[in-house]
Coordinates of C-alpha atoms in Angstrom, one line a residue:
Chain V
M223 CA 0.0 0.0 0.0
L224 CA 1.1 3.5 -0.8
P225 CA 1.1 6.2 1.9
T226 CA -1.9 8.5 2.1
C227 CA 0.0 11.7 2.3
V228 CA 3.5 12.4 1.1
G229 CA 5.6 15.6 1.7
I230 CA 8.0 16.9 -0.9
V231 CA 10.6 19.5 0.1
G232 CA 11.6 21.4 -3.0
L233 CA 9.5 21.2 -6.3
G234 CA 12.3 21.4 -8.9
L235 CA 12.9 18.7 -11.5
I236 CA 12.9 15.8 -9.1
G237 CA 10.5 17.1 -6.5
G238 CA 8.0 18.5 -9.1
S239 CA 8.1 15.2 -11.1
L240 CA 7.5 13.2 -7.9
G241 CA 4.5 15.4 -7.1
L242 CA 2.9 14.9 -10.5
D243 CA 3.4 11.1 -10.5
L244 CA 2.4 10.6 -6.9
Q245 CA -0.8 12.5 -7.4
A246 CA -1.5 10.4 -10.4
L247 CA -1.2 7.3 -8.2
G248 CA -3.9 8.8 -5.8
V249 CA -1.5 10.0 -3.1
K250 CA -2.1 13.3 -1.4
V251 CA 1.0 15.5 -1.9
H252 CA 2.2 18.4 0.3
G253 CA 4.9 20.6 -1.3
L254 CA 7.2 22.8 0.7
V255 CA 9.0 25.6 -1.2
N256 CA 11.1 28.5 -0.1
R257 CA 9.5 31.4 -1.9
P258 CA 5.9 32.6 -2.4
Q259 CA 6.5 33.1 -6.1
T260 CA 7.6 29.5 -6.5
A261 CA 4.6 28.4 -4.5
N262 CA 2.2 30.2 -6.9
R263 CA 3.9 28.7 -9.9
A264 CA 3.8 25.2 -8.3
K265 CA 0.1 25.6 -7.6
E266 CA -0.6 26.7 -11.2
R267 CA 1.3 23.6 -12.5
G268 CA -0.5 21.3 -10.0
L269 CA 2.7 19.9 -8.6
A270 CA 1.1 19.2 -5.2
Q271 CA -2.4 19.5 -3.7
V272 CA -1.0 21.7 -0.9
V273 CA 1.9 24.1 -1.6
S274 CA 3.3 26.3 1.1
T275 CA 6.4 28.0 2.3
D276 CA 5.5 26.9 5.9
P277 CA 7.3 23.7 7.1
E278 CA 4.2 23.0 9.2
I279 CA 2.5 21.4 6.2
L280 CA 4.9 18.4 6.7
G281 CA 3.2 17.5 10.0
D282 CA 0.7 15.1 8.5
C283 CA 3.0 13.4 6.0
E284 CA 3.9 9.7 6.4
V285 CA 6.7 9.9 3.9
I286 CA 8.8 13.0 3.1
F287 CA 11.2 13.4 0.1
I288 CA 13.9 16.0 0.6
A289 CA 14.3 17.0 -3.0
L290 CA 16.9 19.8 -2.4
P291 CA 20.2 20.5 -4.1
L292 CA 23.2 18.5 -2.8
E293 CA 24.6 21.4 -0.7
K294 CA 21.3 21.8 1.2
L295 CA 21.0 18.0 1.6
I296 CA 24.4 18.0 3.4
N297 CA 23.7 21.2 5.3
P298 CA 19.9 21.0 5.8
P299 CA 18.1 24.1 7.0
L300 CA 17.2 23.6 10.7
E301 CA 13.5 24.8 10.3
I302 CA 13.0 21.8 7.9
V303 CA 14.7 19.3 10.1
N304 CA 12.7 20.5 13.1
A305 CA 9.4 20.2 11.1
L306 CA 9.9 16.5 10.2
P307 CA 7.6 14.2 12.2
R308 CA 9.6 11.6 14.1
K309 CA 7.4 8.8 12.8
A310 CA 7.6 9.7 9.1
V311 CA 9.9 8.0 6.7
I312 CA 12.4 10.5 5.3
T313 CA 14.4 10.1 2.1
D314 CA 16.5 12.3 -0.1
V315 CA 17.4 12.4 -3.9
G316 CA 21.1 13.4 -3.7
S317 CA 23.6 12.3 -6.3
V318 CA 26.4 11.6 -3.7
K319 CA 25.4 9.3 -0.9
A320 CA 28.1 8.9 1.8
P321 CA 28.2 12.5 3.1
I322 CA 24.3 12.6 3.1
L323 CA 24.0 9.4 4.9
K324 CA 26.6 10.5 7.5
V325 CA 24.6 13.7 8.2
W326 CA 21.1 12.3 8.1
S327 CA 21.6 9.1 10.0
Q328 CA 22.2 11.5 13.0
L329 CA 19.2 13.7 12.2
H330 CA 16.4 11.2 11.8
C331 CA 15.9 7.5 12.8
R332 CA 13.8 6.6 9.8
F333 CA 16.0 8.2 7.1
V334 CA 16.6 6.2 3.9
A335 CA 19.4 7.4 1.6
S336 CA 18.3 7.2 -2.0
H337 CA 19.2 8.5 -5.5
P338 CA 16.6 8.4 -8.3
M339 CA 18.8 8.6 -11.4
A340 CA 16.5 10.6 -13.5
G341 CA 18.2 14.0 -13.9
N342 CA 18.3 15.9 -17.1
A343 CA 19.5 19.3 -18.1
L344 CA 16.4 21.0 -16.6
S345 CA 15.9 22.5 -13.2
G346 CA 13.4 24.7 -11.3
V347 CA 9.7 24.8 -10.7
N348 CA 8.9 24.7 -14.4
S349 CA 10.9 21.5 -15.1
G350 CA 8.9 18.8 -13.2
Q351 CA 7.3 16.3 -15.7
N352 CA 5.2 13.1 -15.7
A353 CA 6.9 9.7 -15.8
L354 CA 10.4 11.1 -15.2
F355 CA 11.3 8.0 -13.2
K356 CA 9.9 5.3 -15.5
N357 CA 12.5 2.7 -16.5
R358 CA 15.3 4.7 -14.7
P359 CA 17.5 3.3 -11.9
W360 CA 16.6 4.3 -8.3
V361 CA 19.5 3.5 -5.9
F362 CA 19.2 2.9 -2.2
T363 CA 22.2 3.0 0.0
P364 CA 21.2 1.7 3.5
D365 CA 23.8 1.2 6.2
A366 CA 23.6 -1.2 9.2
N367 CA 21.3 1.3 11.1
T368 CA 18.8 1.9 8.3
D369 CA 15.2 1.0 9.3
S370 CA 14.3 -1.8 6.9
S371 CA 10.6 -1.1 7.1
A372 CA 11.3 2.5 6.1
L373 CA 13.5 1.3 3.2
E374 CA 10.6 -1.0 2.0
I375 CA 8.2 1.9 2.0
I376 CA 10.4 4.0 -0.3
R377 CA 11.2 1.1 -2.6
K378 CA 7.5 0.4 -3.0
I379 CA 7.0 4.0 -4.1
A380 CA 9.9 3.9 -6.5
S381 CA 8.6 0.7 -8.0
N382 CA 5.2 2.3 -8.4
L383 CA 6.8 5.2 -10.3
G384 CA 8.3 2.6 -12.7
S385 CA 11.9 2.8 -11.5
H386 CA 14.4 -0.2 -11.3
C387 CA 15.3 -0.4 -7.6
I388 CA 19.0 -1.1 -6.8
V389 CA 20.4 -1.6 -3.3
T390 CA 24.1 -1.0 -2.7
N391 CA 26.3 0.8 -0.1
A392 CA 27.0 4.5 -0.2
E393 CA 30.7 4.2 -0.9
K394 CA 30.2 1.9 -3.9
H395 CA 27.5 4.2 -5.2
D396 CA 29.8 7.2 -5.0
E397 CA 32.7 5.4 -6.6
V398 CA 30.4 4.3 -9.5
V399 CA 28.8 7.7 -10.1
A400 CA 32.3 9.2 -10.0
L401 CA 33.2 7.0 -13.0
I402 CA 30.1 7.1 -15.0
S403 CA 28.7 10.6 -14.2
H404 CA 31.3 12.9 -12.6
L405 CA 34.4 11.9 -14.6
P406 CA 32.6 12.4 -17.9
V407 CA 31.7 16.0 -16.9
L408 CA 35.4 16.8 -16.2
I409 CA 36.9 15.1 -19.3
S410 CA 34.2 16.6 -21.5
A411 CA 34.9 20.1 -19.9
A412 CA 38.6 19.5 -20.6
L413 CA 37.8 19.0 -24.3
L414 CA 35.9 22.3 -24.4
R415 CA 38.8 24.0 -22.5
T416 CA 41.2 22.6 -25.1
L417 CA 39.2 24.4 -27.9
G418 CA 39.0 27.5 -25.7
S419 CA 42.7 27.5 -25.2
Q420 CA 43.4 27.8 -28.9
R421 CA 44.8 31.2 -29.9
D422 CA 44.6 31.3 -33.7
P423 CA 41.3 33.0 -34.6
N424 CA 41.1 31.4 -38.0
L425 CA 41.4 28.0 -36.4
I426 CA 38.7 28.8 -33.8
K427 CA 36.3 30.0 -36.5
L428 CA 36.9 27.0 -38.7
S429 CA 36.5 24.6 -35.7
Q430 CA 33.1 26.3 -34.9
D431 CA 32.1 25.9 -38.6
L432 CA 33.1 22.3 -38.8
A433 CA 32.1 20.9 -35.3
S434 CA 29.4 18.3 -35.7
S435 CA 27.6 15.6 -33.8
G436 CA 30.7 13.8 -32.5
F437 CA 31.9 17.0 -30.8
E438 CA 28.4 17.9 -29.8
D439 CA 27.9 14.6 -28.0
T440 CA 31.3 14.5 -26.4
T441 CA 31.0 18.0 -25.0
R442 CA 27.4 17.9 -23.8
V443 CA 28.0 17.2 -20.1
G444 CA 31.1 19.3 -19.9
G445 CA 29.1 22.3 -21.1
G446 CA 26.3 21.7 -18.6
N447 CA 25.3 23.3 -15.4
P448 CA 28.5 24.6 -13.7
D449 CA 27.0 24.6 -10.2
L450 CA 26.0 21.0 -10.5
G451 CA 29.5 20.0 -11.6
T452 CA 31.1 21.9 -8.8
S453 CA 28.8 20.4 -6.2
M454 CA 29.5 16.9 -7.4
A455 CA 33.2 17.5 -7.1
T456 CA 32.9 19.2 -3.7
Y457 CA 31.1 16.2 -2.1
N458 CA 32.7 13.3 -4.0
T459 CA 36.3 14.5 -4.2
S460 CA 38.2 11.4 -3.3
A461 CA 36.3 9.1 -5.7
I462 CA 36.6 11.7 -8.5
L463 CA 40.3 12.0 -8.0
K464 CA 40.7 8.3 -8.1
A465 CA 38.6 8.2 -11.3
L466 CA 40.7 11.0 -12.9
S467 CA 43.9 9.2 -12.0
S468 CA 42.7 6.0 -13.6
Y469 CA 41.4 8.0 -16.6
R470 CA 44.8 9.7 -17.2
W471 CA 46.5 6.3 -17.1
N472 CA 44.1 4.9 -19.6
L473 CA 44.4 7.9 -21.9
E474 CA 48.2 7.5 -21.8
Q475 CA 47.9 3.9 -23.0
I476 CA 45.9 5.1 -26.1
E477 CA 48.2 8.0 -26.6
G478 CA 51.2 5.6 -26.4
A479 CA 49.9 3.6 -29.4
V480 CA 49.7 6.9 -31.4
I481 CA 53.1 8.1 -30.3
S482 CA 54.7 4.8 -31.2
E483 CA 52.6 4.7 -34.4
N484 CA 51.6 1.2 -33.5
W485 CA 48.4 1.1 -35.5
N486 CA 47.6 -2.5 -34.8
Q487 CA 47.7 -1.7 -31.1
L488 CA 45.5 1.3 -31.6
N489 CA 43.1 -0.7 -33.6
E490 CA 42.9 -3.4 -30.8
E491 CA 42.3 -0.6 -28.3
L492 CA 39.4 0.8 -30.3
K493 CA 38.0 -2.7 -30.9
Y494 CA 38.1 -3.2 -27.1
T495 CA 36.4 0.2 -26.3
N496 CA 33.8 -0.6 -29.0
L497 CA 33.1 -3.9 -27.1
I498 CA 33.1 -2.3 -23.7
R499 CA 30.4 0.2 -24.8
K500 CA 28.2 -2.7 -25.9
D501 CA 28.2 -3.9 -22.3
Y502 CA 26.6 -0.6 -21.4
F503 CA 24.3 0.2 -24.3
D504 CA 23.2 -2.8 -26.3
N505 CA 21.8 -1.3 -29.3
S506 CA 24.1 1.6 -29.9
F507 CA 25.5 2.0 -33.4
Chain G
M85 CA 25.2 24.3 -64.9
L86 CA 25.7 20.9 -63.4
P87 CA 27.7 18.2 -65.3
T88 CA 25.7 15.8 -67.5
C89 CA 27.5 12.7 -66.3
V90 CA 29.2 12.1 -62.9
G91 CA 31.2 9.1 -61.8
I92 CA 31.3 7.8 -58.2
V93 CA 34.0 5.4 -57.1
G94 CA 32.6 3.5 -54.1
L95 CA 28.9 3.5 -53.2
G96 CA 29.1 3.5 -49.4
L97 CA 27.6 6.1 -47.2
I98 CA 29.1 9.1 -48.9
G99 CA 29.2 7.7 -52.5
G100 CA 25.7 6.2 -52.3
S101 CA 24.2 9.4 -50.9
L102 CA 25.9 11.4 -53.6
G103 CA 24.4 9.0 -56.2
L104 CA 20.9 9.4 -54.9
D105 CA 21.1 13.2 -54.6
L106 CA 22.8 13.8 -58.0
Q107 CA 20.2 11.7 -59.8
A108 CA 17.5 13.7 -58.1
L109 CA 19.1 16.8 -59.6
G110 CA 18.9 15.2 -63.1
V111 CA 22.5 14.2 -63.4
K112 CA 23.5 10.9 -64.9
V113 CA 25.5 8.8 -62.4
H114 CA 27.9 6.0 -63.1
G115 CA 28.9 4.0 -60.0
L116 CA 32.0 1.9 -59.8
V117 CA 32.2 -0.8 -57.1
N118 CA 34.6 -3.6 -56.4
R119 CA 32.3 -6.6 -56.1
P120 CA 29.5 -8.0 -58.3
Q121 CA 27.4 -8.5 -55.1
T122 CA 27.7 -4.8 -54.2
A123 CA 26.9 -3.9 -57.7
N124 CA 23.6 -5.8 -57.6
R125 CA 22.6 -4.3 -54.3
A126 CA 23.5 -0.8 -55.5
K127 CA 21.4 -1.3 -58.6
E128 CA 18.4 -2.5 -56.5
R129 CA 18.8 0.6 -54.4
G130 CA 19.0 2.8 -57.4
L131 CA 22.3 4.5 -56.2
A132 CA 23.4 5.1 -59.9
Q133 CA 21.9 4.6 -63.4
V134 CA 24.9 2.5 -64.4
V135 CA 26.7 0.4 -61.8
S136 CA 29.7 -1.8 -62.7
T137 CA 32.9 -3.3 -61.4
D138 CA 34.6 -2.2 -64.7
P139 CA 36.5 1.1 -64.4
E140 CA 35.8 1.7 -68.1
I141 CA 32.4 3.2 -67.1
L142 CA 34.3 6.3 -65.8
G143 CA 35.3 7.1 -69.4
D144 CA 32.3 9.4 -70.1
C145 CA 32.2 11.2 -66.8
E146 CA 33.0 14.9 -66.6
V147 CA 33.3 14.8 -62.8
I148 CA 34.4 11.9 -60.7
F149 CA 34.1 11.5 -56.9
I150 CA 36.5 9.1 -55.4
A151 CA 34.4 8.0 -52.4
L152 CA 36.7 5.4 -51.0
P153 CA 38.0 4.8 -47.4
L154 CA 41.0 7.0 -46.3
E155 CA 43.6 4.2 -46.9
K156 CA 42.5 3.7 -50.5
L157 CA 42.4 7.5 -51.1
I158 CA 46.0 7.7 -50.0
N159 CA 47.1 4.5 -51.8
P160 CA 44.7 4.5 -54.8
P161 CA 44.3 1.3 -56.9
L162 CA 46.2 1.8 -60.2
E163 CA 43.3 0.5 -62.3
I164 CA 41.2 3.3 -61.0
V165 CA 43.8 6.0 -61.5
N166 CA 44.4 4.8 -65.0
A167 CA 40.7 4.9 -65.9
L168 CA 40.3 8.5 -65.0
P169 CA 39.8 10.7 -68.1
R170 CA 42.5 13.5 -68.2
K171 CA 39.8 16.2 -68.8
A172 CA 37.5 15.1 -66.0
V173 CA 37.4 17.0 -62.7
I174 CA 38.4 14.6 -59.9
T175 CA 37.6 15.0 -56.2
D176 CA 37.7 12.9 -53.0
V177 CA 35.8 12.8 -49.8
G178 CA 38.6 12.0 -47.3
S179 CA 38.6 13.2 -43.7
V180 CA 42.3 14.1 -43.7
K181 CA 43.4 16.4 -46.4
A182 CA 47.2 17.0 -46.5
P183 CA 48.3 13.4 -47.3
I184 CA 45.6 13.0 -50.0
L185 CA 46.4 16.3 -51.6
K186 CA 50.1 15.3 -51.7
V187 CA 49.4 12.1 -53.5
W188 CA 46.6 13.2 -55.8
S189 CA 48.2 16.5 -57.0
Q190 CA 50.8 14.2 -58.6
L191 CA 48.2 11.9 -60.1
H192 CA 45.8 14.2 -61.8
C193 CA 46.0 17.9 -62.9
R194 CA 42.3 18.6 -62.2
F195 CA 42.2 17.1 -58.7
V196 CA 40.3 19.1 -56.1
A197 CA 40.7 18.0 -52.4
S198 CA 37.4 18.1 -50.6
H199 CA 35.7 16.8 -47.5
P200 CA 32.0 16.6 -47.2
M201 CA 31.4 16.5 -43.4
A202 CA 28.4 14.4 -43.4
G203 CA 29.5 11.1 -41.9
N204 CA 27.4 9.2 -39.5
A205 CA 27.8 5.7 -37.8
L206 CA 26.7 3.9 -41.0
S207 CA 28.7 2.5 -43.8
G208 CA 28.4 0.2 -46.8
V209 CA 26.1 -0.1 -49.8
N210 CA 22.9 -0.1 -47.7
S211 CA 23.8 3.2 -45.9
G212 CA 23.5 5.8 -48.7
Q213 CA 20.5 8.2 -48.1
N214 CA 18.9 11.2 -49.6
A215 CA 19.8 14.7 -48.5
L216 CA 22.8 13.6 -46.4
F217 CA 24.7 16.7 -47.3
K218 CA 22.0 19.2 -46.7
N219 CA 23.1 22.0 -44.2
R220 CA 26.4 20.2 -43.6
P221 CA 29.8 21.8 -44.1
W222 CA 31.7 20.7 -47.3
V223 CA 35.4 21.8 -47.0
F224 CA 37.7 22.4 -49.9
T225 CA 41.5 22.5 -49.4
P226 CA 43.1 23.8 -52.7
D227 CA 46.8 24.5 -52.9
A228 CA 48.6 26.9 -55.3
N229 CA 48.4 24.3 -58.1
T230 CA 44.7 23.5 -57.9
D231 CA 42.7 24.3 -61.1
S232 CA 40.3 27.0 -60.0
S233 CA 37.7 26.1 -62.7
A234 CA 37.7 22.5 -61.4
L235 CA 37.2 23.8 -57.8
E236 CA 34.3 25.9 -59.0
I237 CA 32.6 22.9 -60.6
I238 CA 32.8 20.8 -57.3
R239 CA 31.7 23.8 -55.2
K240 CA 28.6 24.2 -57.5
I241 CA 27.7 20.6 -57.0
A242 CA 28.2 20.8 -53.2
S243 CA 26.0 23.9 -53.1
N244 CA 23.3 22.2 -55.1
L245 CA 23.3 19.3 -52.6
G246 CA 22.6 21.9 -49.9
S247 CA 26.1 22.0 -48.3
H248 CA 27.8 25.1 -46.8
C249 CA 31.1 25.4 -48.8
I250 CA 34.2 26.3 -46.8
V251 CA 37.6 26.9 -48.4
T252 CA 40.8 26.6 -46.3
N253 CA 44.2 24.9 -46.6
A254 CA 44.8 21.3 -46.0
E255 CA 47.0 21.8 -42.9
K256 CA 44.5 24.0 -41.2
H257 CA 41.7 21.5 -42.0
D258 CA 43.7 18.6 -40.5
E259 CA 44.5 20.6 -37.4
V260 CA 40.9 21.5 -36.8
V261 CA 39.5 18.0 -37.4
A262 CA 42.2 16.6 -35.1
L263 CA 40.7 18.9 -32.4
I264 CA 36.9 18.5 -33.0
S265 CA 36.7 15.0 -34.5
H266 CA 39.8 12.9 -33.8
L267 CA 40.6 14.0 -30.3
P268 CA 37.0 13.4 -29.1
V269 CA 37.3 9.8 -30.4
L270 CA 40.5 9.1 -28.3
I271 CA 39.4 10.8 -25.1
S272 CA 36.0 9.1 -25.3
A273 CA 37.7 5.8 -25.9
A274 CA 39.9 6.5 -22.8
L275 CA 36.7 6.9 -20.8
L276 CA 35.5 3.5 -21.9
R277 CA 38.9 2.0 -21.3
T278 CA 38.8 3.4 -17.7
L279 CA 35.6 1.5 -17.1
G280 CA 37.1 -1.5 -18.8
S281 CA 40.1 -1.4 -16.5
Q282 CA 38.1 -1.7 -13.3
R283 CA 38.5 -5.0 -11.6
D284 CA 35.7 -5.2 -9.0
P285 CA 32.9 -7.2 -10.6
N286 CA 30.3 -5.6 -8.3
L287 CA 31.4 -2.1 -9.3
I288 CA 31.3 -3.1 -13.0
K289 CA 27.8 -4.5 -12.7
L290 CA 26.6 -1.4 -10.8
S291 CA 28.2 1.0 -13.3
Q292 CA 26.4 -0.8 -16.2
D293 CA 23.1 -0.6 -14.2
L294 CA 23.5 3.1 -13.5
A295 CA 25.1 4.5 -16.7
S296 CA 22.7 6.9 -18.3
S297 CA 22.6 9.6 -21.0
G298 CA 25.7 11.5 -19.8
F299 CA 27.9 8.4 -20.1
E300 CA 26.1 7.4 -23.3
D301 CA 26.8 10.7 -25.0
T302 CA 30.4 11.0 -23.8
T303 CA 31.3 7.5 -25.0
R304 CA 29.5 7.5 -28.3
V305 CA 32.4 8.3 -30.6
G306 CA 35.0 6.3 -28.5
G307 CA 32.8 3.2 -29.0
G308 CA 32.5 3.7 -32.7
N309 CA 34.1 2.1 -35.8
P310 CA 37.6 1.0 -34.7
D311 CA 39.0 1.0 -38.3
L312 CA 37.8 4.6 -38.8
G313 CA 39.5 5.8 -35.6
T314 CA 42.7 3.9 -36.5
S315 CA 42.8 5.4 -40.0
M316 CA 42.3 8.9 -38.7
A317 CA 45.2 8.5 -36.3
T318 CA 47.4 6.9 -39.0
Y319 CA 47.0 9.8 -41.4
N320 CA 46.7 12.7 -39.1
T321 CA 49.3 11.7 -36.5
S322 CA 51.1 14.9 -35.8
A323 CA 48.0 17.0 -35.5
I324 CA 46.4 14.4 -33.2
L325 CA 49.5 14.3 -31.0
K326 CA 49.4 18.1 -30.7
A327 CA 45.7 18.0 -29.8
L328 CA 46.3 15.3 -27.2
S329 CA 49.1 17.2 -25.6
S330 CA 46.9 20.3 -25.4
Y331 CA 44.1 18.2 -24.0
R332 CA 46.3 16.7 -21.3
W333 CA 47.4 20.2 -20.2
N334 CA 43.8 21.4 -20.1
L335 CA 42.6 18.4 -18.1
E336 CA 45.4 19.0 -15.6
Q337 CA 44.1 22.5 -15.0
I338 CA 40.7 21.2 -14.2
E339 CA 42.1 18.3 -12.1
G340 CA 44.3 20.9 -10.3
A341 CA 41.2 22.7 -9.1
V342 CA 39.8 19.4 -7.7
I343 CA 43.1 18.4 -6.1
S344 CA 43.5 21.8 -4.3
E345 CA 39.7 21.7 -3.5
N346 CA 39.5 25.2 -5.0
W347 CA 35.8 25.1 -5.7
N348 CA 35.6 28.7 -6.8
Q349 CA 38.2 27.9 -9.4
L350 CA 36.4 24.8 -10.5
N351 CA 33.1 26.7 -10.8
E352 CA 34.8 29.3 -12.9
E353 CA 36.3 26.6 -15.1
L354 CA 32.8 25.0 -15.7
K355 CA 31.2 28.4 -16.3
Y356 CA 33.9 29.0 -18.9
T357 CA 33.4 25.6 -20.6
N358 CA 29.6 26.2 -20.5
L359 CA 30.2 29.5 -22.4
I360 CA 32.7 27.9 -24.9
R361 CA 30.1 25.3 -25.9
K362 CA 27.6 28.0 -26.6
D363 CA 30.0 29.3 -29.3
Y364 CA 29.7 25.9 -31.0
F365 CA 26.0 25.0 -30.4
D366 CA 23.8 27.9 -29.8
N367 CA 20.7 26.3 -28.6
S368 CA 22.1 23.5 -26.5
F369 CA 20.7 23.1 -22.9

C-alpha cells in the first residue's frame, strides 16, 4: 500500500516530477518551497495539492522526500529538520550518498538514503514532468542502522513510479557515479577548454564551422550546469580524484599507441572500447 | 550548370548518398564498385543509373568523386587512377586532407581536395541516403596548383546538394578535425577503457546498471568504428598528438582545481566551458 499523504521539500525537476506522479497514483502531496512566487507557480502547475512556504505542512505526512540541491541536503536548514515528524519515513534524492547518509543518520531515525537517477538538463519549478522515473534506476544505500521497514516503503513508491530499484552501499554508489557521471563531466569540460585555449582566430572560427555531432555529444555534459558539476566534485572529491587518475593512465595507453605509431595496437584498443560500450548500451551504433 | 554525367567510385555512405542526390538533380550517375554482389545491391537501391565493377564506365564522366576509405584514397588502386579521363574533374571525400592532396596533386591535374562533413555511424552499400549533405559543411582545401575552374565545378555541386562550402588549406583543416573530431574519439575511448580497466565485478555491474545519458553521449564516438578511428590517427598523427598534448594540459588545469579543493576555481572553469560550448552549439541546454 502506498502512503496516504507524502511531503516533498523542493519542487524542482525531481520534486516536481515526484509530485505529479504521486498524485496520479492517488497519493495526497504536500509541497514545501522557499519562496511565495515559487509556491504560486507550483500551484498553477498542479505539482502538489497543498503548496506552502510553511514547514508545518509536513506535519501530516507519512513519507517525506527532501528534494533539495546537494549542498542543502548535506547542510539542511534547521527549520526543515525540526518540522519532520519523528514517525515519518524521510528520504533524499542526492547524487552523492556517503556524506548525506553521514549527516542524516544523525538527524532522523527513519532516514533512507536514495538516489533516483532521472536527472536531465532542466531545473526549477517549471521542469517537473510526468513519468520522469519510468525505467530509470533508483538506488538505495542503506547502512547497518537503516530501518528496513522504512526502506521497503520508499522502494515500493519507487517501483510504483516505474523505477528499477537497486540496493548497494553508499561508498560503492559514490565510486560508480564518480566513474560514469562525474568523470565524464570533467573530461568533457577539458575538451571544451582545449578548444577554448586555442589562440589562432582562423582555427577557432573553422572549428566552430566544422564541429558536428561527435563534438556535440562528447562536450554535452562538460558544457552543462557549472554549479551541478562543482557540487558533485565538492562532495565526491576522493572518488573523483581516483577516477581521474585512472582516466589519465588509460588515456596514456591510447596516446602511447599513437606516439609509437603502433596502428595494430590502436586498432585493438578501439575494438576493445567498442566492445566495452556494448556492455553498457546494447543497441548503440 | 551541373555536369551531365558524374562518376562515383565507391557507393558506401558518402558515395551512395551522392548518387541518390545527384540523380534527383537530373545528373546521370555512373557508379564503380569492387564486387558484383555490391553492384547488384547498388542497382536494387538505385544508387546510380549505371553500376559496374569495370573502371571503363568512368570514361564518359565529366566529374568523378573518389568516395573510398582513407587508406584507399592515399594508396589508390592503379586500375582506377588509369581509368580517370584527363579532362575530368576529380575530387575525393577524405577526412584528412594534407596526405591526400600530396598524393593526388601528382596523379591528376584537375584534382580538387574536398571533405563533405556528413559522416554518421553507418557504412556500406545499404547506408546511402537522400539529403545527407543538406546543411552540412563541405570543405575544400586547394593548394597553389589547384585548377580554379575545377574547384568551382565541385563547389557548385556541393551547393546544389545543400552544403555550406568552406575553403581553407589542408594543414588547417587537418589541425581542426584533429581537435573537433579525432581528439574526441580518443578521449571518449579512454573513458570506456577506464571503465574496462576496473577489476571489481560488483562495481562493473553497478556501473552498467547506473550508466545513463551523460555516459552514453560522452562515450559514443569512442565506442564507434575501430577502423575509422585507426585510419584517422594513421594519417593525421602529428595534429592528433598536438591536440592530445593540449588536452592533457587542459585536463590537468581542471584536475588541479579538484586536487586543491578550490571550488571557486572549478566553478569558474565550468562556467567557462559552458560558455565555450555556446560558441559551438547555440541552442544546446
